[in-house]
mmCIF file with all atom_site columns, C-alpha atoms in Angstrom:
data_model
loop_
_atom_site.group_PDB
_atom_site.id
_atom_site.type_symbol
_atom_site.label_atom_id
_atom_site.label_alt_id
_atom_site.label_comp_id
_atom_site.label_asym_id
_atom_site.label_entity_id
_atom_site.label_seq_id
_atom_site.pdbx_PDB_ins_code
_atom_site.Cartn_x
_atom_site.Cartn_y
_atom_site.Cartn_z
_atom_site.occupancy
_atom_site.B_iso_or_equiv
_atom_site.pdbx_formal_charge
_atom_site.auth_seq_id
_atom_site.auth_comp_id
_atom_site.auth_asym_id
_atom_site.auth_atom_id
_atom_site.pdbx_PDB_model_num
ATOM 1   C CA . MET A 1 1   ? -4.862  4.361   29.795  1.00 0.00 ? 880  MET A CA 1
ATOM 2   C CA . ILE A 1 2   ? -1.922  6.569   28.903  1.00 0.00 ? 881  ILE A CA 1
ATOM 3   C CA . ARG A 1 3   ? 1.046   4.921   27.264  1.00 0.00 ? 882  ARG A CA 1
ATOM 4   C CA . HIS A 1 4   ? 4.622   5.935   26.953  1.00 0.00 ? 883  HIS A CA 1
ATOM 5   C CA . GLN A 1 5   ? 5.530   7.074   23.406  1.00 0.00 ? 884  GLN A CA 1
ATOM 6   C CA . ASP A 1 6   ? 7.711   3.973   22.900  1.00 0.00 ? 885  ASP A CA 1
ATOM 7   C CA . ASP A 1 7   ? 4.597   1.786   23.196  1.00 0.00 ? 886  ASP A CA 1
ATOM 8   C CA . ALA A 1 8   ? 2.790   3.545   20.315  1.00 0.00 ? 887  ALA A CA 1
ATOM 9   C CA . ASP A 1 9   ? 3.888   0.923   17.758  1.00 0.00 ? 888  ASP A CA 1
ATOM 10  C CA . GLY A 1 10  ? 1.772   -1.723  19.507  1.00 0.00 ? 889  GLY A CA 1
ATOM 11  C CA . ILE A 1 11  ? -1.438  0.318   19.209  1.00 0.00 ? 890  ILE A CA 1
ATOM 12  C CA . ALA A 1 12  ? -2.027  -0.678  15.566  1.00 0.00 ? 891  ALA A CA 1
ATOM 13  C CA . ASP A 1 13  ? -2.015  -4.364  16.546  1.00 0.00 ? 892  ASP A CA 1
ATOM 14  C CA . GLN A 1 14  ? -4.924  -3.666  18.919  1.00 0.00 ? 893  GLN A CA 1
ATOM 15  C CA . ALA A 1 15  ? -7.069  -1.780  16.392  1.00 0.00 ? 894  ALA A CA 1
ATOM 16  C CA . PRO A 1 16  ? -10.590 -3.226  15.846  1.00 0.00 ? 895  PRO A CA 1
ATOM 17  C CA . PHE A 1 17  ? -9.747  -4.439  12.334  1.00 0.00 ? 896  PHE A CA 1
ATOM 18  C CA . SER A 1 18  ? -6.101  -5.417  12.883  1.00 0.00 ? 897  SER A CA 1
ATOM 19  C CA . THR A 1 19  ? -6.806  -9.114  12.269  1.00 0.00 ? 898  THR A CA 1
ATOM 20  C CA . SER A 1 20  ? -9.573  -8.774  9.684   1.00 0.00 ? 899  SER A CA 1
ATOM 21  C CA . THR A 1 21  ? -9.555  -9.276  5.934   1.00 0.00 ? 900  THR A CA 1
ATOM 22  C CA . ILE A 1 22  ? -11.803 -7.674  3.338   1.00 0.00 ? 901  ILE A CA 1
ATOM 23  C CA . HIS A 1 23  ? -14.706 -9.989  2.565   1.00 0.00 ? 902  HIS A CA 1
ATOM 24  C CA . HIS A 1 24  ? -16.094 -8.131  -0.454  1.00 0.00 ? 903  HIS A CA 1
ATOM 25  C CA . LEU A 1 25  ? -16.571 -4.738  -2.088  1.00 0.00 ? 904  LEU A CA 1
ATOM 26  C CA . GLY A 1 26  ? -20.005 -3.492  -3.100  1.00 0.00 ? 905  GLY A CA 1
ATOM 27  C CA . LEU A 1 27  ? -20.402 -2.140  -6.620  1.00 0.00 ? 906  LEU A CA 1
ATOM 28  C CA . ARG A 1 28  ? -23.612 -0.212  -7.339  1.00 0.00 ? 907  ARG A CA 1
ATOM 29  C CA . VAL A 1 29  ? -24.897 -0.772  -10.867 1.00 0.00 ? 908  VAL A CA 1
ATOM 30  C CA . GLU A 1 30  ? -28.179 -0.128  -12.604 1.00 0.00 ? 909  GLU A CA 1
ATOM 31  C CA . ASP A 1 31  ? -28.321 -3.475  -14.432 1.00 0.00 ? 910  ASP A CA 1
ATOM 32  C CA . ALA A 1 32  ? -26.960 -6.293  -12.253 1.00 0.00 ? 911  ALA A CA 1
ATOM 33  C CA . GLU A 1 33  ? -27.647 -8.895  -14.948 1.00 0.00 ? 912  GLU A CA 1
ATOM 34  C CA . ALA A 1 34  ? -25.571 -7.014  -17.564 1.00 0.00 ? 913  ALA A CA 1
ATOM 35  C CA . ALA A 1 35  ? -22.781 -6.403  -15.046 1.00 0.00 ? 914  ALA A CA 1
ATOM 36  C CA . LYS A 1 36  ? -22.805 -10.080 -14.017 1.00 0.00 ? 915  LYS A CA 1
ATOM 37  C CA . ARG A 1 37  ? -22.723 -11.200 -17.642 1.00 0.00 ? 916  ARG A CA 1
ATOM 38  C CA . TRP A 1 38  ? -19.741 -8.924  -18.397 1.00 0.00 ? 917  TRP A CA 1
ATOM 39  C CA . LEU A 1 39  ? -17.751 -9.905  -15.298 1.00 0.00 ? 918  LEU A CA 1
ATOM 40  C CA . THR A 1 40  ? -18.314 -13.637 -15.849 1.00 0.00 ? 919  THR A CA 1
ATOM 41  C CA . THR A 1 41  ? -17.815 -13.627 -19.633 1.00 0.00 ? 920  THR A CA 1
ATOM 42  C CA . MET A 1 42  ? -15.017 -11.098 -19.993 1.00 0.00 ? 921  MET A CA 1
ATOM 43  C CA . LEU A 1 43  ? -13.106 -11.504 -16.717 1.00 0.00 ? 922  LEU A CA 1
ATOM 44  C CA . GLY A 1 44  ? -13.982 -15.075 -15.780 1.00 0.00 ? 923  GLY A CA 1
ATOM 45  C CA . PHE A 1 45  ? -15.593 -14.349 -12.413 1.00 0.00 ? 924  PHE A CA 1
ATOM 46  C CA . ARG A 1 46  ? -17.995 -16.949 -11.043 1.00 0.00 ? 925  ARG A CA 1
ATOM 47  C CA . VAL A 1 47  ? -21.351 -16.329 -9.401  1.00 0.00 ? 926  VAL A CA 1
ATOM 48  C CA . GLU A 1 48  ? -21.424 -17.430 -5.756  1.00 0.00 ? 927  GLU A CA 1
ATOM 49  C CA . ARG A 1 49  ? -24.989 -16.411 -4.916  1.00 0.00 ? 928  ARG A CA 1
ATOM 50  C CA . GLU A 1 50  ? -27.818 -14.148 -6.055  1.00 0.00 ? 929  GLU A CA 1
ATOM 51  C CA . PHE A 1 51  ? -30.883 -12.785 -4.307  1.00 0.00 ? 930  PHE A CA 1
ATOM 52  C CA . GLN A 1 52  ? -33.285 -9.854  -4.251  1.00 0.00 ? 931  GLN A CA 1
ATOM 53  C CA . PHE A 1 53  ? -33.841 -7.573  -1.279  1.00 0.00 ? 932  PHE A CA 1
ATOM 54  C CA . ALA A 1 54  ? -35.621 -4.245  -0.866  1.00 0.00 ? 933  ALA A CA 1
ATOM 55  C CA . GLY A 1 55  ? -36.220 -3.916  -4.617  1.00 0.00 ? 934  GLY A CA 1
ATOM 56  C CA . HIS A 1 56  ? -32.576 -4.499  -5.571  1.00 0.00 ? 935  HIS A CA 1
ATOM 57  C CA . ASP A 1 57  ? -30.752 -7.397  -7.199  1.00 0.00 ? 936  ASP A CA 1
ATOM 58  C CA . PHE A 1 58  ? -27.668 -8.686  -5.348  1.00 0.00 ? 937  PHE A CA 1
ATOM 59  C CA . VAL A 1 59  ? -25.022 -10.817 -7.051  1.00 0.00 ? 938  VAL A CA 1
ATOM 60  C CA . PHE A 1 60  ? -21.906 -12.033 -5.245  1.00 0.00 ? 939  PHE A CA 1
ATOM 61  C CA . LEU A 1 61  ? -19.017 -12.854 -7.575  1.00 0.00 ? 940  LEU A CA 1
ATOM 62  C CA . SER A 1 62  ? -15.575 -14.272 -6.908  1.00 0.00 ? 941  SER A CA 1
ATOM 63  C CA . ALA A 1 63  ? -12.354 -14.540 -8.835  1.00 0.00 ? 942  ALA A CA 1
ATOM 64  C CA . GLY A 1 64  ? -10.873 -17.974 -9.484  1.00 0.00 ? 943  GLY A CA 1
ATOM 65  C CA . GLY A 1 65  ? -8.771  -18.432 -6.363  1.00 0.00 ? 944  GLY A CA 1
ATOM 66  C CA . ALA A 1 66  ? -10.759 -16.263 -3.947  1.00 0.00 ? 945  ALA A CA 1
ATOM 67  C CA . LYS A 1 67  ? -11.804 -17.837 -0.661  1.00 0.00 ? 946  LYS A CA 1
ATOM 68  C CA . SER A 1 68  ? -14.881 -15.588 -0.504  1.00 0.00 ? 947  SER A CA 1
ATOM 69  C CA . PRO A 1 69  ? -16.800 -13.339 -2.901  1.00 0.00 ? 948  PRO A CA 1
ATOM 70  C CA . VAL A 1 70  ? -14.885 -10.214 -3.793  1.00 0.00 ? 949  VAL A CA 1
ATOM 71  C CA . ILE A 1 71  ? -17.531 -8.183  -5.627  1.00 0.00 ? 950  ILE A CA 1
ATOM 72  C CA . GLU A 1 72  ? -21.127 -7.667  -4.610  1.00 0.00 ? 951  GLU A CA 1
ATOM 73  C CA . LEU A 1 73  ? -23.197 -6.186  -7.433  1.00 0.00 ? 952  LEU A CA 1
ATOM 74  C CA . ILE A 1 74  ? -26.138 -4.160  -6.165  1.00 0.00 ? 953  ILE A CA 1
ATOM 75  C CA . GLY A 1 75  ? -28.512 -3.570  -9.054  1.00 0.00 ? 954  GLY A CA 1
ATOM 76  C CA . GLY A 1 76  ? -31.517 -1.345  -9.436  1.00 0.00 ? 955  GLY A CA 1
ATOM 77  C CA . PRO A 1 77  ? -32.573 2.075   -10.709 1.00 0.00 ? 956  PRO A CA 1
ATOM 78  C CA . LEU A 1 78  ? -30.080 4.864   -10.098 1.00 0.00 ? 957  LEU A CA 1
ATOM 79  C CA . GLU A 1 79  ? -30.977 8.445   -9.308  1.00 0.00 ? 958  GLU A CA 1
ATOM 80  C CA . ASP A 1 80  ? -27.617 9.869   -10.357 1.00 0.00 ? 959  ASP A CA 1
ATOM 81  C CA . GLU A 1 81  ? -25.153 8.177   -12.670 1.00 0.00 ? 960  GLU A CA 1
ATOM 82  C CA . ARG A 1 82  ? -21.429 8.925   -12.428 1.00 0.00 ? 961  ARG A CA 1
ATOM 83  C CA . GLN A 1 83  ? -19.863 8.969   -15.870 1.00 0.00 ? 962  GLN A CA 1
ATOM 84  C CA . PRO A 1 84  ? -16.591 7.019   -15.973 1.00 0.00 ? 963  PRO A CA 1
ATOM 85  C CA . PRO A 1 85  ? -13.678 9.077   -17.290 1.00 0.00 ? 964  PRO A CA 1
ATOM 86  C CA . GLU A 1 86  ? -11.892 8.019   -20.462 1.00 0.00 ? 965  GLU A CA 1
ATOM 87  C CA . ASN A 1 87  ? -8.363  8.192   -19.077 1.00 0.00 ? 966  ASN A CA 1
ATOM 88  C CA . ILE A 1 88  ? -6.456  7.518   -15.877 1.00 0.00 ? 967  ILE A CA 1
ATOM 89  C CA . SER A 1 89  ? -5.470  11.127  -15.147 1.00 0.00 ? 968  SER A CA 1
ATOM 90  C CA . ASP A 1 90  ? -9.138  12.203  -15.189 1.00 0.00 ? 969  ASP A CA 1
ATOM 91  C CA . MET A 1 91  ? -10.104 9.185   -13.063 1.00 0.00 ? 970  MET A CA 1
ATOM 92  C CA . LEU A 1 92  ? -7.569  10.151  -10.390 1.00 0.00 ? 971  LEU A CA 1
ATOM 93  C CA . LYS A 1 93  ? -9.357  13.495  -9.970  1.00 0.00 ? 972  LYS A CA 1
ATOM 94  C CA . LEU A 1 94  ? -12.551 11.797  -8.710  1.00 0.00 ? 973  LEU A CA 1
ATOM 95  C CA . ALA A 1 95  ? -13.246 11.099  -5.044  1.00 0.00 ? 974  ALA A CA 1
ATOM 96  C CA . GLY A 1 96  ? -14.206 7.620   -3.846  1.00 0.00 ? 975  GLY A CA 1
ATOM 97  C CA . TRP A 1 97  ? -13.361 4.107   -4.994  1.00 0.00 ? 976  TRP A CA 1
ATOM 98  C CA . ASN A 1 98  ? -11.602 4.099   -8.329  1.00 0.00 ? 977  ASN A CA 1
ATOM 99  C CA . HIS A 1 99  ? -10.327 0.586   -8.944  1.00 0.00 ? 978  HIS A CA 1
ATOM 100 C CA . ILE A 1 100 ? -10.173 -2.997  -7.791  1.00 0.00 ? 979  ILE A CA 1
ATOM 101 C CA . CYS A 1 101 ? -6.821  -4.755  -8.006  1.00 0.00 ? 980  CYS A CA 1
ATOM 102 C CA . LEU A 1 102 ? -6.694  -8.439  -8.897  1.00 0.00 ? 981  LEU A CA 1
ATOM 103 C CA . GLN A 1 103 ? -3.468  -10.383 -8.571  1.00 0.00 ? 982  GLN A CA 1
ATOM 104 C CA . VAL A 1 104 ? -2.692  -12.842 -11.377 1.00 0.00 ? 983  VAL A CA 1
ATOM 105 C CA . ARG A 1 105 ? 0.211   -15.201 -12.112 1.00 0.00 ? 984  ARG A CA 1
ATOM 106 C CA . ASN A 1 106 ? 1.266   -13.519 -15.355 1.00 0.00 ? 985  ASN A CA 1
ATOM 107 C CA . VAL A 1 107 ? 0.090   -9.985  -16.166 1.00 0.00 ? 986  VAL A CA 1
ATOM 108 C CA . GLU A 1 108 ? 1.189   -10.081 -19.831 1.00 0.00 ? 987  GLU A CA 1
ATOM 109 C CA . GLU A 1 109 ? -0.714  -13.320 -20.512 1.00 0.00 ? 988  GLU A CA 1
ATOM 110 C CA . CYS A 1 110 ? -3.764  -12.042 -18.639 1.00 0.00 ? 989  CYS A CA 1
ATOM 111 C CA . VAL A 1 111 ? -3.848  -8.761  -20.595 1.00 0.00 ? 990  VAL A CA 1
ATOM 112 C CA . ALA A 1 112 ? -3.417  -10.621 -23.899 1.00 0.00 ? 991  ALA A CA 1
ATOM 113 C CA . ASP A 1 113 ? -6.355  -12.879 -22.999 1.00 0.00 ? 992  ASP A CA 1
ATOM 114 C CA . LEU A 1 114 ? -8.491  -9.911  -21.961 1.00 0.00 ? 993  LEU A CA 1
ATOM 115 C CA . ARG A 1 115 ? -7.741  -8.181  -25.275 1.00 0.00 ? 994  ARG A CA 1
ATOM 116 C CA . ARG A 1 116 ? -8.877  -11.314 -27.146 1.00 0.00 ? 995  ARG A CA 1
ATOM 117 C CA . ARG A 1 117 ? -12.122 -11.120 -25.157 1.00 0.00 ? 996  ARG A CA 1
ATOM 118 C CA . GLY A 1 118 ? -12.640 -7.487  -26.186 1.00 0.00 ? 997  GLY A CA 1
ATOM 119 C CA . VAL A 1 119 ? -11.773 -5.861  -22.848 1.00 0.00 ? 998  VAL A CA 1
ATOM 120 C CA . ARG A 1 120 ? -10.470 -2.309  -23.256 1.00 0.00 ? 999  ARG A CA 1
ATOM 121 C CA . VAL A 1 121 ? -6.940  -1.878  -21.866 1.00 0.00 ? 1000 VAL A CA 1
ATOM 122 C CA . LEU A 1 122 ? -6.469  1.627   -20.440 1.00 0.00 ? 1001 LEU A CA 1
ATOM 123 C CA . ILE A 1 123 ? -2.786  1.291   -19.517 1.00 0.00 ? 1002 ILE A CA 1
ATOM 124 C CA . ASP A 1 124 ? -0.709  -1.543  -20.942 1.00 0.00 ? 1003 ASP A CA 1
ATOM 125 C CA . VAL A 1 125 ? 1.611   -3.614  -18.772 1.00 0.00 ? 1004 VAL A CA 1
ATOM 126 C CA . PHE A 1 126 ? 4.332   -1.597  -17.036 1.00 0.00 ? 1005 PHE A CA 1
ATOM 127 C CA . ASP A 1 127 ? 6.724   -2.030  -14.109 1.00 0.00 ? 1006 ASP A CA 1
ATOM 128 C CA . GLY A 1 128 ? 5.106   -0.539  -11.039 1.00 0.00 ? 1007 GLY A CA 1
ATOM 129 C CA . ALA A 1 129 ? 6.220   -0.100  -7.460  1.00 0.00 ? 1008 ALA A CA 1
ATOM 130 C CA . SER A 1 130 ? 8.402   -2.821  -5.962  1.00 0.00 ? 1009 SER A CA 1
ATOM 131 C CA . GLY A 1 131 ? 9.059   -4.315  -9.404  1.00 0.00 ? 1010 GLY A CA 1
ATOM 132 C CA . LEU A 1 132 ? 5.489   -5.567  -9.819  1.00 0.00 ? 1011 LEU A CA 1
ATOM 133 C CA . LYS A 1 133 ? 3.985   -5.602  -13.301 1.00 0.00 ? 1012 LYS A CA 1
ATOM 134 C CA . ILE A 1 134 ? 0.731   -3.651  -13.520 1.00 0.00 ? 1013 ILE A CA 1
ATOM 135 C CA . ALA A 1 135 ? -1.946  -2.951  -16.136 1.00 0.00 ? 1014 ALA A CA 1
ATOM 136 C CA . PHE A 1 136 ? -5.296  -1.144  -16.006 1.00 0.00 ? 1015 PHE A CA 1
ATOM 137 C CA . ILE A 1 137 ? -8.466  -2.213  -17.806 1.00 0.00 ? 1016 ILE A CA 1
ATOM 138 C CA . ALA A 1 138 ? -11.849 -0.507  -18.127 1.00 0.00 ? 1017 ALA A CA 1
ATOM 139 C CA . ASP A 1 139 ? -14.968 -2.121  -16.816 1.00 0.00 ? 1018 ASP A CA 1
ATOM 140 C CA . HIS A 1 140 ? -18.042 -2.345  -18.974 1.00 0.00 ? 1019 HIS A CA 1
ATOM 141 C CA . PRO A 1 141 ? -20.124 0.846   -18.833 1.00 0.00 ? 1020 PRO A CA 1
ATOM 142 C CA . TRP A 1 142 ? -23.134 -0.872  -17.268 1.00 0.00 ? 1021 TRP A CA 1
#
């Protein structure tokens, strides 16, 4: 079918994923147990389910208000380990996934609580796009 240019706006509504939502993101780690422990202890995630398949450990975790798991840990030996950069500008030079964004009620209170738990804050709270408050933390170097 060929459409008139004026109809192009409606094409996005017909895309295969136009009505979908993200169910979870997979995070490859060497030690799923250590990663699970850090995410549950330091960030307050809860374990939804765990299983083993094809020699790997799988752990599905969700944040407090999530309707479905948001992180799937896939644990097992790694052939090549990517070293996490120490600062944001170096991180932005790497290809691929570089962060997961979690929405909270109060960013300042959340960051203060994370600091008390020993979580490393990479960028303290600042006003981001559209007036939203944003902060960046480092994950545990599994």
